[in-house]
CSV table of C-alpha atoms in Angstrom, one decimal:
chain,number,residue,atom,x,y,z
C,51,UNK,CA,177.2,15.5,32.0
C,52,UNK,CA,173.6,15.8,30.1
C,53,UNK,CA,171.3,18.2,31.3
C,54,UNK,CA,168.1,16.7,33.0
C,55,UNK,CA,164.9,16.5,31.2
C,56,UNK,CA,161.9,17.5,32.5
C,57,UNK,CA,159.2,14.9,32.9
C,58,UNK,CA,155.7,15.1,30.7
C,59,UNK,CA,153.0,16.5,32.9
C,60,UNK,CA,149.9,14.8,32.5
C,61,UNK,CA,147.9,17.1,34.4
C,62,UNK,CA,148.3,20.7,36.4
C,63,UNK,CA,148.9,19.4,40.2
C,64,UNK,CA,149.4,21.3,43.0
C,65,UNK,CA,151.4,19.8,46.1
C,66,UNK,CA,150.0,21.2,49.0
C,67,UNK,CA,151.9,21.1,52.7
C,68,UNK,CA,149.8,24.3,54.0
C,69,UNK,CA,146.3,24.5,55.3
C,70,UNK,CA,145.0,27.4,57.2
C,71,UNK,CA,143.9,26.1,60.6
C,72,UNK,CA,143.5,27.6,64.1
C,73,UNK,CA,145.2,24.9,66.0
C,74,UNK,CA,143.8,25.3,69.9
C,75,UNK,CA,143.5,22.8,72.0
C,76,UNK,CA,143.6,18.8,70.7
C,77,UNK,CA,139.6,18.8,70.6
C,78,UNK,CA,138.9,22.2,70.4
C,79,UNK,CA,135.9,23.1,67.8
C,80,UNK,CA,137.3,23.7,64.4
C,81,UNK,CA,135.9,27.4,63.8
C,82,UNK,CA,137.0,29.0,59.9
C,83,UNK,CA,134.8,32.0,60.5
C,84,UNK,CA,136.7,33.6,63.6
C,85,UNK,CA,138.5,36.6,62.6
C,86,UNK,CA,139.6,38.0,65.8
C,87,UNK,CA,140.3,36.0,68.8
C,88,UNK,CA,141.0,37.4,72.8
C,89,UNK,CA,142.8,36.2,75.4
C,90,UNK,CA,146.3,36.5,76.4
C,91,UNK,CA,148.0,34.0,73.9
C,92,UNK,CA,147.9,34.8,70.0
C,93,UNK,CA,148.1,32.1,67.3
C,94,UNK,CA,149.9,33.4,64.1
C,95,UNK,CA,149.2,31.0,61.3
C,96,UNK,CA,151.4,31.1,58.4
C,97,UNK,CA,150.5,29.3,55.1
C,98,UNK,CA,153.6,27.0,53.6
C,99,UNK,CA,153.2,26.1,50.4
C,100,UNK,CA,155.7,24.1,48.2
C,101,UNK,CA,154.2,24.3,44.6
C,102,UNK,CA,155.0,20.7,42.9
C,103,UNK,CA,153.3,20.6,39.2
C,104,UNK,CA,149.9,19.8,40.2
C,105,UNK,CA,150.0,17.7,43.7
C,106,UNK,CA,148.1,18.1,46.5
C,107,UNK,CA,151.0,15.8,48.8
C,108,UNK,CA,149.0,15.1,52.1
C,109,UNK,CA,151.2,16.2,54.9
C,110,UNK,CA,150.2,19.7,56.0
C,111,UNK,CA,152.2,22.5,57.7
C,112,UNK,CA,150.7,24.7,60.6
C,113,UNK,CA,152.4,27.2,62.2
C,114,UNK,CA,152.4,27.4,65.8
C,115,UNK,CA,153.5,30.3,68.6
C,116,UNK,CA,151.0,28.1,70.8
C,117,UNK,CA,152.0,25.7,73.6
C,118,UNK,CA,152.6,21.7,72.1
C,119,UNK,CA,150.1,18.4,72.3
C,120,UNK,CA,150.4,17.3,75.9
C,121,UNK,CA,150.6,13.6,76.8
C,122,UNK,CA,147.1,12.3,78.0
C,123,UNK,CA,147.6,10.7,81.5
C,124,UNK,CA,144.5,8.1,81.1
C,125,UNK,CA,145.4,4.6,81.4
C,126,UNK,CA,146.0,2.9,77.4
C,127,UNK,CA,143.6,0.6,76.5
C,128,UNK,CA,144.3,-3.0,74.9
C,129,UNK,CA,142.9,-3.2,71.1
C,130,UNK,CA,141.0,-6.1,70.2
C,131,UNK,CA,141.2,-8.4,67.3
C,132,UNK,CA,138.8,-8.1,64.7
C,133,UNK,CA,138.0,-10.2,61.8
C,134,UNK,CA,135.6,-8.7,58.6
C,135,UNK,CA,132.9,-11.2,57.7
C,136,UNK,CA,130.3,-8.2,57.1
C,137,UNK,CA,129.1,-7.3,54.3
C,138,UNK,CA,127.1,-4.0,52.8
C,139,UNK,CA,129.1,-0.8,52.6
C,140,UNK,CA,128.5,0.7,56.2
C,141,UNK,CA,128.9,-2.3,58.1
C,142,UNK,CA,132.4,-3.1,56.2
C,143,UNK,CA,133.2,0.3,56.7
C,144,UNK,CA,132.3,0.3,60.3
C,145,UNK,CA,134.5,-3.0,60.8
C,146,UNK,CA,137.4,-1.9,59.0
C,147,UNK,CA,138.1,1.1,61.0
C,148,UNK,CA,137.5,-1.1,63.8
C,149,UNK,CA,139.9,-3.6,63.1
C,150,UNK,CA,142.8,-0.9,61.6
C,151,UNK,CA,142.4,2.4,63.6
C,152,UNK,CA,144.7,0.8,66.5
C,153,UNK,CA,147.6,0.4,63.7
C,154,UNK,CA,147.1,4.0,62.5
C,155,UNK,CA,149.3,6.7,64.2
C,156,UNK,CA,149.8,9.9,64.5
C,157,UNK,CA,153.1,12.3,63.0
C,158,UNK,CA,153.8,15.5,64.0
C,159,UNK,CA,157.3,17.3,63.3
C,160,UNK,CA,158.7,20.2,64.4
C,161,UNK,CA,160.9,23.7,62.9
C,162,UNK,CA,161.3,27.3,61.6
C,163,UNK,CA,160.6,29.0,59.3
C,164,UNK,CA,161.2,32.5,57.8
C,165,UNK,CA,157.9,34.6,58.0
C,166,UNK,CA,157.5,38.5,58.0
C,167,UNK,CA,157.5,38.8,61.8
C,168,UNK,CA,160.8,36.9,61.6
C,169,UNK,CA,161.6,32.8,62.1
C,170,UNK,CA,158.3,31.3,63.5
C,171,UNK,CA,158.1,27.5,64.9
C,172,UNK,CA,156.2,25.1,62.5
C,173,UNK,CA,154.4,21.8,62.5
C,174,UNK,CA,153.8,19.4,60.1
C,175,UNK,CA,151.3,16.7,60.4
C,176,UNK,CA,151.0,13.3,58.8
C,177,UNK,CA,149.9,9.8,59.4
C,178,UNK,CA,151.9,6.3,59.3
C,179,UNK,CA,150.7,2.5,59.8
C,180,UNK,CA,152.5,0.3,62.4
C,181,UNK,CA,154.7,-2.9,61.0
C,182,UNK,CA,155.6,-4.7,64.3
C,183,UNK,CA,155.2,-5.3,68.0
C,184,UNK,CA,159.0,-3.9,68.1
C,185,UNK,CA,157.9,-0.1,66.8
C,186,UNK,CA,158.9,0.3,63.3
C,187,UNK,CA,156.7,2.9,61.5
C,188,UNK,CA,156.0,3.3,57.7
C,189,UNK,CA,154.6,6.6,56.5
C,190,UNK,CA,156.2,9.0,53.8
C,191,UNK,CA,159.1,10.3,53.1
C,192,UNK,CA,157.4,14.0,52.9
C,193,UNK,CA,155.7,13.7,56.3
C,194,UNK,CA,159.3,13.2,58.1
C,195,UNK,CA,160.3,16.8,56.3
C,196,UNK,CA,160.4,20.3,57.4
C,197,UNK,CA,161.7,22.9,54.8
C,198,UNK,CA,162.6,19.8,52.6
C,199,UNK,CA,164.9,18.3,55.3
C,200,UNK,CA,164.6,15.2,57.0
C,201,UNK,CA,163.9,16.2,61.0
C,202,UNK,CA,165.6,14.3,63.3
C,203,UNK,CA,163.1,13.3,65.7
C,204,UNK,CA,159.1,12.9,65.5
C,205,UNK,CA,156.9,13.2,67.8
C,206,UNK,CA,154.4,9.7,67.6
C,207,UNK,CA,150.4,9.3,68.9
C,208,UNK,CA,148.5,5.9,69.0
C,209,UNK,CA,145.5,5.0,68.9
C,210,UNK,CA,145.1,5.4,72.7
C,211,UNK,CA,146.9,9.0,73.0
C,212,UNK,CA,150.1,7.4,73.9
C,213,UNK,CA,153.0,9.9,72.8
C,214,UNK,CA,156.4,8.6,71.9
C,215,UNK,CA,159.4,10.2,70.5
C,216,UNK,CA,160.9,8.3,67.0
C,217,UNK,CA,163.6,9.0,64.9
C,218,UNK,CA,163.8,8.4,60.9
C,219,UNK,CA,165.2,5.2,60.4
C,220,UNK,CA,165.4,5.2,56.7
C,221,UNK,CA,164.2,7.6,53.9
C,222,UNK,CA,163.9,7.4,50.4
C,223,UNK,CA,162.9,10.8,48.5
C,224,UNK,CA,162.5,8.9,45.0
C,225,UNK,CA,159.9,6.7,46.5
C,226,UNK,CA,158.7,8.5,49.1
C,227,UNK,CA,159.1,6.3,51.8
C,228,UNK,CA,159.8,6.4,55.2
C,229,UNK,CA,160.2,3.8,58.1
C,230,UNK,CA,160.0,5.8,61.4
C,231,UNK,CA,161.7,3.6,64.9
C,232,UNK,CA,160.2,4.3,68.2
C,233,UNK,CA,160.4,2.1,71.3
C,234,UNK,CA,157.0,1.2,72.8
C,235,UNK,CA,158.6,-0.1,75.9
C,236,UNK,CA,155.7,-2.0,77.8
C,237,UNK,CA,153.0,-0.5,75.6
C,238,UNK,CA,151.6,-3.1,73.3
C,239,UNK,CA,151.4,-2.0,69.4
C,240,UNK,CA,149.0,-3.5,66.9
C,241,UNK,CA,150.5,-4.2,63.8
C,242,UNK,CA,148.3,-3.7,60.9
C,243,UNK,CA,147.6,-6.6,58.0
C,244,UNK,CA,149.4,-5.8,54.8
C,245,UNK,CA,147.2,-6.9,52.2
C,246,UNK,CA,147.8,-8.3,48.1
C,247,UNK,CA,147.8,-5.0,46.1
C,248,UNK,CA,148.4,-6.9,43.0
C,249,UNK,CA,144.6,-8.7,43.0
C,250,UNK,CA,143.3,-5.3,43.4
C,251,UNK,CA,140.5,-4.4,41.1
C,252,UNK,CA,138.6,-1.0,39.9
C,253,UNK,CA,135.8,-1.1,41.6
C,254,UNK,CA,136.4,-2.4,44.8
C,255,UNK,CA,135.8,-0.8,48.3
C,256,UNK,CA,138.4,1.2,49.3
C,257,UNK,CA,138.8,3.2,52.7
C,258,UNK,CA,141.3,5.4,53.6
C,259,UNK,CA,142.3,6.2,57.5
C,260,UNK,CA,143.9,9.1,58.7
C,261,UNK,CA,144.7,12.5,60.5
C,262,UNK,CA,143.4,15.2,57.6
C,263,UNK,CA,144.0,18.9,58.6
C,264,UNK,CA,145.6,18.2,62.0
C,265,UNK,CA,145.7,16.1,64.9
C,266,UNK,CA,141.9,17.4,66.2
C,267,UNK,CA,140.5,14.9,63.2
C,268,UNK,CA,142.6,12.2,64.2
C,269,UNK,CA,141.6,8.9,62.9
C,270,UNK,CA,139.2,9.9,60.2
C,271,UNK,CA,137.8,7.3,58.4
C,272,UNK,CA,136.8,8.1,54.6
C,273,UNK,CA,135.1,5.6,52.4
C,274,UNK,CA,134.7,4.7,48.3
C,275,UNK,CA,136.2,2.8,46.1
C,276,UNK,CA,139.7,1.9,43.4
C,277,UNK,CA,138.7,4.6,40.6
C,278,UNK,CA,141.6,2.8,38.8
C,279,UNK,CA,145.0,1.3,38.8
C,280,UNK,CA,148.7,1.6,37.5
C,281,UNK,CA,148.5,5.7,37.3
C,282,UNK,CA,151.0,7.8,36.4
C,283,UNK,CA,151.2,11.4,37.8
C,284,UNK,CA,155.6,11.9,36.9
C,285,UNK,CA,157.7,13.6,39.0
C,286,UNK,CA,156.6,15.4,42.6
C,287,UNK,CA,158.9,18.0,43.9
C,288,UNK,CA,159.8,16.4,47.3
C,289,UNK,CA,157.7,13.5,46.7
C,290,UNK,CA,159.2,11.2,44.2
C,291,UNK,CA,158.7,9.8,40.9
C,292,UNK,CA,155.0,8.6,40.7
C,293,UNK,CA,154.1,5.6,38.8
C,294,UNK,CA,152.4,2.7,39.6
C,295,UNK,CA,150.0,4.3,41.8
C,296,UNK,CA,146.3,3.2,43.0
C,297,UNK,CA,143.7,6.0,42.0
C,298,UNK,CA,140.8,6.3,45.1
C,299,UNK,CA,137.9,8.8,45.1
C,300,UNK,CA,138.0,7.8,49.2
C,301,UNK,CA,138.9,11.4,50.3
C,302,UNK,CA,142.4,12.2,50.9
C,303,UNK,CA,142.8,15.3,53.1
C,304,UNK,CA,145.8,17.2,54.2
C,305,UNK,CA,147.9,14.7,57.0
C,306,UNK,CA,146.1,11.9,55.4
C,307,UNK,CA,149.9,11.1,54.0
C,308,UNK,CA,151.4,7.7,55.3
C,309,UNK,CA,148.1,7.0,56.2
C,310,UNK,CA,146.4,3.4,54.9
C,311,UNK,CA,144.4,2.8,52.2
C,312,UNK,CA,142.4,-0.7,52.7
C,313,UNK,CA,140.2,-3.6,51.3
C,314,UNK,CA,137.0,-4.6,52.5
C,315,UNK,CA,138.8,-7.0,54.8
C,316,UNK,CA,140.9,-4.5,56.7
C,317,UNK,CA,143.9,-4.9,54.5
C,318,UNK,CA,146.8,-2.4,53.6
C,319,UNK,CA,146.8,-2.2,50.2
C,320,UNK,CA,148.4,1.6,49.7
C,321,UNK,CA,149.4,3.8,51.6
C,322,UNK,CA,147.8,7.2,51.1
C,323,UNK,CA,150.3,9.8,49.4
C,324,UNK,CA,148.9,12.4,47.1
C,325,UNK,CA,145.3,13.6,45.6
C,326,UNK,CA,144.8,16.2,42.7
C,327,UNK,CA,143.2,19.8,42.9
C,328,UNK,CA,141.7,20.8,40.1
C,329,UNK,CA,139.1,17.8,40.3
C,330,UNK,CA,137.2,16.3,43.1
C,331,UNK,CA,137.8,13.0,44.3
C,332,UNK,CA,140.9,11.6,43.1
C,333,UNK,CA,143.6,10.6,45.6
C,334,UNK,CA,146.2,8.4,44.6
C,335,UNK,CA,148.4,5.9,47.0
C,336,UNK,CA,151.6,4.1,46.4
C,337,UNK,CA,150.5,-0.1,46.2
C,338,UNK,CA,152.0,-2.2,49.3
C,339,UNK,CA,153.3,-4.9,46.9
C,340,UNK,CA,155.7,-1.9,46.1
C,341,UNK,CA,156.9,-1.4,49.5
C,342,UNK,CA,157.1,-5.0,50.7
C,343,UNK,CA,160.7,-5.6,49.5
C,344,UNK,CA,161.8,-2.5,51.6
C,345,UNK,CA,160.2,-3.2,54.5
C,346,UNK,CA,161.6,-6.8,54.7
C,347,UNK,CA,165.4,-5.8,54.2
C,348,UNK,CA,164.9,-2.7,56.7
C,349,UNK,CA,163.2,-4.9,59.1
C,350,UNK,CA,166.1,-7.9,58.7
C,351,UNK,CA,168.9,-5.6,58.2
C,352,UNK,CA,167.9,-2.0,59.5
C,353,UNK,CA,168.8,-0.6,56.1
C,354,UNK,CA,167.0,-0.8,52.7
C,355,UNK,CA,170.1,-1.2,49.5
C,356,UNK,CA,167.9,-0.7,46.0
C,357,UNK,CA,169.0,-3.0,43.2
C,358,UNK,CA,171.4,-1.7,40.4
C,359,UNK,CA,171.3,-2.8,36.8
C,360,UNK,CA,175.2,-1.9,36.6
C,361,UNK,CA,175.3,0.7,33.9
C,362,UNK,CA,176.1,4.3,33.2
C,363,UNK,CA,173.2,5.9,31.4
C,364,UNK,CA,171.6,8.6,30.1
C,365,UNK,CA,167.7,9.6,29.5
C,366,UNK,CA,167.3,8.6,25.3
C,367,UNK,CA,166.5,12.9,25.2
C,368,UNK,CA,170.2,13.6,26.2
C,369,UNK,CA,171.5,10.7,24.3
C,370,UNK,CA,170.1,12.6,20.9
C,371,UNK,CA,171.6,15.7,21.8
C,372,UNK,CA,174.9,14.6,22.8
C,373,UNK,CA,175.2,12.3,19.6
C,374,UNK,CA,173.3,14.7,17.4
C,375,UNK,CA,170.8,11.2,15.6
C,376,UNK,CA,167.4,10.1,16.1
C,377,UNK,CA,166.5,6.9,17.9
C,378,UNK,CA,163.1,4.9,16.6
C,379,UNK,CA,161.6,5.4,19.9
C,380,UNK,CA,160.6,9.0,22.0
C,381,UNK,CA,161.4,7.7,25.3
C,382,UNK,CA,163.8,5.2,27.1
C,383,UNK,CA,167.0,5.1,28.8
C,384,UNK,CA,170.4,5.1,27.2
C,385,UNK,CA,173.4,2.7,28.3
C,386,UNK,CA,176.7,4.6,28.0
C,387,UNK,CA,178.5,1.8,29.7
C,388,UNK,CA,177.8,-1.5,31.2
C,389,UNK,CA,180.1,-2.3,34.1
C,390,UNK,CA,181.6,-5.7,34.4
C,391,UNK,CA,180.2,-8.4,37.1
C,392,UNK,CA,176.6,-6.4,36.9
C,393,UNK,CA,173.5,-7.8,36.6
C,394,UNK,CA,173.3,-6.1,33.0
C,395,UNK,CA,176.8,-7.7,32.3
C,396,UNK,CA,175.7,-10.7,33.0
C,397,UNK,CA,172.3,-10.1,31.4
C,398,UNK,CA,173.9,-9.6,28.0
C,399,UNK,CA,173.1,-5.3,27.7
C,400,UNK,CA,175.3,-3.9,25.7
C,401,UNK,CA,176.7,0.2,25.0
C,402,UNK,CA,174.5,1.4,22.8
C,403,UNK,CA,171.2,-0.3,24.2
C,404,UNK,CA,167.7,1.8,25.0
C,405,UNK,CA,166.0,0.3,27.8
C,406,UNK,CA,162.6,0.9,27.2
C,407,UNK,CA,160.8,-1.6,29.4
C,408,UNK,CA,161.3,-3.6,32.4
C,409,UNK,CA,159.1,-6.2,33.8
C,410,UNK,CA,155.2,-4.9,33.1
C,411,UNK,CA,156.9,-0.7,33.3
C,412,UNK,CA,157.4,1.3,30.2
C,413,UNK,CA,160.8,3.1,30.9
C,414,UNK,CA,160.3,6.7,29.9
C,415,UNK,CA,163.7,8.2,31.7
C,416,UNK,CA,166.3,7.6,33.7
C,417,UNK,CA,164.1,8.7,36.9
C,418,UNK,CA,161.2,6.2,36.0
C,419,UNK,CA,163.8,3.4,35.9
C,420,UNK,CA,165.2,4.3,39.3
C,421,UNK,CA,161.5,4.2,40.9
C,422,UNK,CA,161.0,0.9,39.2
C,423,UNK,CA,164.0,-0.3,40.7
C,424,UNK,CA,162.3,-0.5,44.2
C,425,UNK,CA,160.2,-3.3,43.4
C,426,UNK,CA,163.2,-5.8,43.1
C,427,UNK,CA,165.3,-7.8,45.8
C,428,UNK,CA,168.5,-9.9,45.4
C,429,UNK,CA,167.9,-12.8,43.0
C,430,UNK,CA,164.6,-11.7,41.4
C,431,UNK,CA,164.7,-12.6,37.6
C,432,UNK,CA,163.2,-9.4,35.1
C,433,UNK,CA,162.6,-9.1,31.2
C,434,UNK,CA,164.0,-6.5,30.0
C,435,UNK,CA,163.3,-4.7,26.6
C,436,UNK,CA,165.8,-2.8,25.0
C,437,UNK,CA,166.0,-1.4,21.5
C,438,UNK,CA,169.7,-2.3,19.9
C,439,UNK,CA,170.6,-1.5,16.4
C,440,UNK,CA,166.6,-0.7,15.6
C,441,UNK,CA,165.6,-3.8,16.4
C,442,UNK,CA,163.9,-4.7,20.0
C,443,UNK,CA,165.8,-7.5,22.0
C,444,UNK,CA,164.5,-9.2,25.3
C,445,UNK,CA,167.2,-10.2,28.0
C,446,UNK,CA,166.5,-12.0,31.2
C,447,UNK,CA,168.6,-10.2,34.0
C,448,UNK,CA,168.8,-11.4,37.1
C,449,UNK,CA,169.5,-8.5,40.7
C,450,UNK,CA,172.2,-9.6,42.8
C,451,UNK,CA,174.0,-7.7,45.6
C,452,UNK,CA,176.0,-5.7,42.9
C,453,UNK,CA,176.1,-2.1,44.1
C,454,UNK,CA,177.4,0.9,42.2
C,455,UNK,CA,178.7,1.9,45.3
C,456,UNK,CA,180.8,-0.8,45.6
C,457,UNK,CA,182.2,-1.1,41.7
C,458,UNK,CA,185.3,1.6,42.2
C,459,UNK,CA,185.0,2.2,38.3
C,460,UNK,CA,181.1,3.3,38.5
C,461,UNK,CA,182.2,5.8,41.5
C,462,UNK,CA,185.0,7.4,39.3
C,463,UNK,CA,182.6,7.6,36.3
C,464,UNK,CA,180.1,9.1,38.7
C,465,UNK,CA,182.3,12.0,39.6
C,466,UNK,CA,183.7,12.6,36.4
């Protein structure tokens, strides 16, 4: 009914799912200088590129006419528990990846794409942290895409080599996340620690663990520190809506995405998503504290239900248009309707409200206040700022299991 507005960009990003690699054998050397290769097997490399606004997204796309990653028949060996009392940069570092390389796996996905010799097989390559004994995955929703669909099956390494085939168990674009299942079977995984994002400070260590470029760098370990906290970088084709997010100069790599970010003490505090071009050292992840009302409900229920507020809106841009006035704020959202036995019923929003902040998160659109929804379960309590009749107003609302999908009033107002 109103035509979408387009985000602010804060920066020029560029999202990059291409790098161009000669993938050879798992530990072949790395060589960029080759330009012609013998033998009686070629490797055509195609670049693929999705250009996003400004963000480098850290899966990465190779294209491959070149036989798969074979299974490595050596015997897997048990990982060892590890707690951090070090201290001094390398010997934390040293620790750390000690203590979370076992919960770090590898993601690999397969498909085809159109190239001038015709449809060649690609791979995409990403990283994901293991949540449980019982093989449930977390890594992003980009890594688990080919061509901007979700694949349906993924091909999984651990720390050990150990291959498994998984399947996407749940994927959200808007927040890009992904939880991946695969069945272990005797082999024993090694969950990793999920750390406090919220007592994270600028400053701090901060080392990121992951498979940059492809598989042949599995497990890199990159080291520095939280640059800063709470940064927005808007809307990412394929990615999301990013707010929120924890700014690292620890290098972020192509098929660092899904990957871990952690503390000093071996703790998941983000997991590794994007970094940015046109500067050097600034990769951004998406803080645990966001994810760990997701995980919960998918790991209790199989299945992740975001909360609703109960309302039909509109972003305050289209509101102005449509109505043809001026509101005394540039950005918010805009409540057309609010249904009955919502949350914002209940709550005390009214027609005619802007929403311009929930909790700690300024509300710039209708997109930011569906990412924000994500951090909320059943019976969590919010503030809620809204602007009504010029004058701001703060309601307490409180989520319940209200769903949109549910209320057959919000469905026929949804296809109208």
């Amino acid at each position: 009914m109103f035509e979408k507005e387009k985000e602010k960009e804060v920066q020029k990003f560029e999202y990059e799912d291409g790098y161009d690699t000669r993938y050879r054998d798992r530990y072949d050397q790395y060589d960029r200088n080759t330009k012609k290769k013998s033998g009686k097997s070629w490797i055509l490399i195609a670049l693929v590129f999705s250009i996003l606004g400004g963000i480098i997204g850290s899966a990465i796309t190779n294209v491959l006419l070149t036989d798969n990653i074979s299974k490595n028949s050596e015997p897997p060996v048990e990982s060892k528990a590890v707690t951090i009392k070090t201290k001094g940069d390398v010997n934390v570092a040293t620790a750390v990846a000690e203590k979370a390389i076992p919960s770090v796996v590898g993601i690999t996905v397969k498909g085809e794409t159109q190239s001038f010799f015709g449809p060649v097989q690609t791979q995409g390559t990403g990283s994901g942290i293991i949540l449980n004994e019982e093989g449930y995955i977390l890594t992003n929703a980009h890594v688990v895409k080919m061509n901007g669909q979700v694949v349906n099956e993924i091909t999984v390494i651990v720390e050990d080599e150990h291959i498994f085939t998984g399947k996407p168990l749940w994927v959200e674009t808007g927040a890009d996340i992904a939880v991946i299942k695969i069945e272990p079977g005797d082999k024993k995984l090694t969950p990793a620690t999920l750390g406090d994002s919220s007592t994270t400070q600028i400053g701090e260590v901060a080392i990121a663990i992951g498979n940059p470029i492809d598989m042949a760098f599995q497990h890199s370990v990159s080291q520095g520190i939280i640059s800063g906290l709470d940064r927005y970088i808007g809307r990412v084709n394929g990615g999301g809506y990013m707010v929120g997010l924890i700014q690292t100069d620890a290098s972020i790599n192509g098929g660092n995405s899904g990957g871990p970010l952690l503390n000093e003490k071996g703790e998941v505090i983000g997991i590794n998503t994007v970094k940015v071009t046109t500067a050097e050292g600034m990769g951004f992840a998406i803080p645990i504290d966001f994810v760990k009302p997701m995980i919960k409900q998918i790991l209790e229920t199989g299945e992740y239900k975001p909360m609703s507020l109960g309302v039909l809106s509109v972003d305050l841009a289209g509101a102005e248009r449509y109505f043809g006035q001026q509101f005394d704020v540039d950005e918010g959202v805009f409540i057309l309707k609010v249904y009955e036995n919502s949350p914002a019923k209940a709550a005390g929003m009214e027609m005619g409200d802007v929403i311009v902040k929930i909790g700690d998160d300024e509300i710039t659109g209708t997109m930011s206040m569906q990412t924000v929804m994500y951090k909320y379960s059943s019976g969590d309590t919010v503030k809620i700022k809204v602007l009504r009749n010029g004058q701001e107003e703060e309601l307490d609302l409180t989520f319940s299991d209200y769903s949109v999908s549910s209320d057959p009033e919000a469905q026929r107002d949804m296809q109208e």
